[in-house]
């Protein structure tokens, strides 16, 4: 019984600290919103007969071949799907209350909430099933994109 009380006390102490940190910093909720958005975007791929979606504003090049961190801008140029391409799409995702924890379009280049609602619209490149050619110069993000699609 004493052990159970100690565990309960420790859990309550942990939850209290977690709640306080959430009030000070929304980093956990921003991470959760990003993860939910990724999951919901992936769930939309089959309806577009696609294997991947690359959002406008994504930074594909990495700092180095051994790093998973994005290269800083500049010199990196954020991705932008070609205007007029049939593969350029705008997708809409329902995010509920988590939408407010996603960056606005001006901050990220990825997408924006529509009128402060729970819906997020993101424009980017749909990569269809089948054979797709990915070309570009050194440190343009080709390998990063291929590894992401393969994952």
CSV table of C-alpha atoms in Angstrom, one decimal:
chain,number,residue,atom,x,y,z
A,1,UNK,CA,0.0,0.0,0.0
A,2,UNK,CA,2.8,2.4,0.9
A,3,UNK,CA,4.6,1.6,-2.4
A,4,UNK,CA,1.4,2.4,-4.3
A,5,UNK,CA,1.0,5.7,-2.5
A,6,UNK,CA,4.7,6.6,-3.4
A,7,UNK,CA,4.1,5.8,-7.0
A,8,UNK,CA,0.9,7.8,-7.1
A,9,UNK,CA,2.7,10.7,-5.4
A,10,UNK,CA,5.5,10.5,-7.9
A,11,UNK,CA,3.1,10.4,-10.8
A,12,UNK,CA,1.2,13.4,-9.6
A,13,UNK,CA,4.4,15.3,-9.1
A,14,UNK,CA,5.5,14.4,-12.7
A,15,UNK,CA,2.1,15.5,-14.1
A,16,UNK,CA,2.2,18.7,-12.2
A,17,UNK,CA,5.6,19.6,-13.6
A,18,UNK,CA,4.4,18.5,-17.1
A,19,UNK,CA,1.4,20.8,-16.8
A,20,UNK,CA,3.5,23.7,-15.7
A,21,UNK,CA,5.9,23.2,-18.6
A,22,UNK,CA,3.1,23.1,-21.0
A,23,UNK,CA,1.8,26.5,-19.8
A,24,UNK,CA,5.3,28.0,-20.2
A,25,UNK,CA,6.2,26.4,-23.5
A,26,UNK,CA,3.9,24.8,-26.2
A,27,UNK,CA,6.8,22.8,-27.7
A,28,UNK,CA,5.2,19.5,-26.9
A,29,UNK,CA,1.9,20.6,-28.5
A,30,UNK,CA,3.7,21.9,-31.6
A,31,UNK,CA,5.4,18.6,-31.9
A,32,UNK,CA,2.2,16.7,-31.5
A,33,UNK,CA,0.4,18.9,-34.0
A,34,UNK,CA,3.2,18.3,-36.5
A,35,UNK,CA,3.1,14.5,-36.0
A,36,UNK,CA,-0.7,14.5,-36.4
A,37,UNK,CA,-0.5,16.6,-39.6
A,38,UNK,CA,2.1,14.1,-41.0
A,39,UNK,CA,-0.1,11.1,-40.2
A,40,UNK,CA,-3.1,12.7,-41.8
A,41,UNK,CA,-1.2,13.8,-44.9
A,42,UNK,CA,0.0,10.2,-45.3
A,43,UNK,CA,-3.5,8.9,-45.0
A,44,UNK,CA,-4.5,11.1,-47.9
A,45,UNK,CA,-1.9,9.7,-50.3
A,46,UNK,CA,-3.9,6.6,-51.5
A,47,UNK,CA,-6.8,8.8,-52.5
A,48,UNK,CA,-4.4,10.8,-54.8
A,49,UNK,CA,-2.7,7.5,-56.0
A,50,UNK,CA,0.5,8.9,-54.6
A,51,UNK,CA,3.5,7.7,-52.5
A,52,UNK,CA,4.6,11.0,-51.1
A,53,UNK,CA,3.8,14.7,-50.7
A,54,UNK,CA,6.4,17.4,-50.5
A,55,UNK,CA,5.1,20.7,-49.0
A,56,UNK,CA,6.1,24.0,-50.5
A,57,UNK,CA,8.7,25.6,-48.1
A,58,UNK,CA,10.3,22.2,-47.2
A,59,UNK,CA,14.1,22.4,-46.9
A,60,UNK,CA,15.3,19.2,-48.5
A,61,UNK,CA,19.1,19.6,-48.4
A,62,UNK,CA,20.8,18.5,-45.2
A,63,UNK,CA,23.7,20.4,-43.4
A,64,UNK,CA,26.0,17.5,-44.4
A,65,UNK,CA,25.8,13.9,-45.5
A,66,UNK,CA,26.1,12.8,-41.8
A,67,UNK,CA,23.4,15.2,-40.5
A,68,UNK,CA,19.6,14.9,-40.4
A,69,UNK,CA,19.3,18.7,-39.8
A,70,UNK,CA,18.2,20.9,-42.6
A,71,UNK,CA,20.7,23.2,-44.3
A,72,UNK,CA,20.1,26.8,-43.3
A,73,UNK,CA,18.5,29.2,-45.7
A,74,UNK,CA,20.4,30.7,-47.5
A,75,UNK,CA,22.3,28.9,-49.0
A,76,UNK,CA,19.4,26.3,-49.2
A,77,UNK,CA,16.4,27.3,-51.2
A,78,UNK,CA,13.1,26.1,-49.9
A,79,UNK,CA,11.2,23.6,-52.1
A,80,UNK,CA,8.4,24.9,-54.3
A,81,UNK,CA,6.3,22.7,-56.6
A,82,UNK,CA,6.4,24.0,-60.2
A,83,UNK,CA,3.4,26.3,-61.1
A,84,UNK,CA,1.1,24.7,-63.6
A,85,UNK,CA,2.4,21.1,-62.9
A,86,UNK,CA,-0.4,18.5,-62.7
A,87,UNK,CA,1.5,17.1,-59.7
A,88,UNK,CA,1.1,20.5,-57.8
A,89,UNK,CA,-1.8,20.1,-55.4
A,90,UNK,CA,-3.3,21.8,-52.4
A,91,UNK,CA,-4.6,19.4,-49.8
A,92,UNK,CA,-6.8,20.3,-46.9
A,93,UNK,CA,-6.4,18.6,-43.5
A,94,UNK,CA,-8.7,18.8,-40.5
A,95,UNK,CA,-6.6,19.4,-37.4
A,96,UNK,CA,-9.1,20.2,-34.7
A,97,UNK,CA,-7.7,22.1,-31.8
A,98,UNK,CA,-4.1,21.2,-32.7
A,99,UNK,CA,-4.3,23.6,-35.7
A,100,UNK,CA,-3.4,26.6,-33.6
A,101,UNK,CA,0.0,25.0,-32.7
A,102,UNK,CA,1.1,24.8,-36.4
A,103,UNK,CA,3.1,27.7,-37.8
A,104,UNK,CA,1.3,30.2,-40.0
A,105,UNK,CA,2.2,30.3,-43.7
A,106,UNK,CA,4.4,33.3,-43.4
A,107,UNK,CA,6.5,31.5,-40.7
A,108,UNK,CA,6.9,28.1,-42.4
A,109,UNK,CA,6.0,28.5,-46.0
A,110,UNK,CA,4.1,25.2,-45.6
A,111,UNK,CA,0.5,26.0,-45.2
A,112,UNK,CA,-1.9,28.1,-43.4
A,113,UNK,CA,-5.0,27.8,-41.2
A,114,UNK,CA,-8.1,29.0,-43.0
A,115,UNK,CA,-9.6,32.0,-41.1
A,116,UNK,CA,-8.2,30.7,-37.8
A,117,UNK,CA,-10.2,27.5,-38.2
A,118,UNK,CA,-9.2,24.0,-37.4
A,119,UNK,CA,-8.5,23.3,-41.1
A,120,UNK,CA,-5.1,23.5,-42.7
A,121,UNK,CA,-4.5,23.8,-46.4
A,122,UNK,CA,-1.0,22.9,-47.7
A,123,UNK,CA,0.3,23.3,-51.3
A,124,UNK,CA,3.1,21.1,-52.6
A,125,UNK,CA,4.1,18.3,-54.9
A,126,UNK,CA,2.2,15.0,-55.0
A,127,UNK,CA,4.6,12.2,-56.1
A,128,UNK,CA,2.5,9.6,-57.9
A,129,UNK,CA,2.9,5.8,-57.8
A,130,UNK,CA,5.1,4.5,-60.6
A,131,UNK,CA,8.4,5.7,-61.9
A,132,UNK,CA,9.5,9.2,-61.0
A,133,UNK,CA,12.7,10.9,-62.1
A,134,UNK,CA,14.4,13.0,-59.4
A,135,UNK,CA,17.2,15.2,-60.7
A,136,UNK,CA,19.2,18.1,-59.4
A,137,UNK,CA,22.7,19.4,-58.5
A,138,UNK,CA,24.8,18.4,-55.5
A,139,UNK,CA,23.2,19.2,-52.1
A,140,UNK,CA,19.8,19.9,-53.5
A,141,UNK,CA,18.0,17.2,-51.4
A,142,UNK,CA,17.7,14.3,-53.8
A,143,UNK,CA,18.9,11.7,-51.4
A,144,UNK,CA,16.9,13.2,-48.6
A,145,UNK,CA,13.8,13.0,-50.7
A,146,UNK,CA,14.5,9.4,-51.8
A,147,UNK,CA,15.2,8.3,-48.2
A,148,UNK,CA,12.0,9.9,-47.0
A,149,UNK,CA,9.9,8.2,-49.7
A,150,UNK,CA,11.5,4.8,-48.9
A,151,UNK,CA,10.8,5.2,-45.1
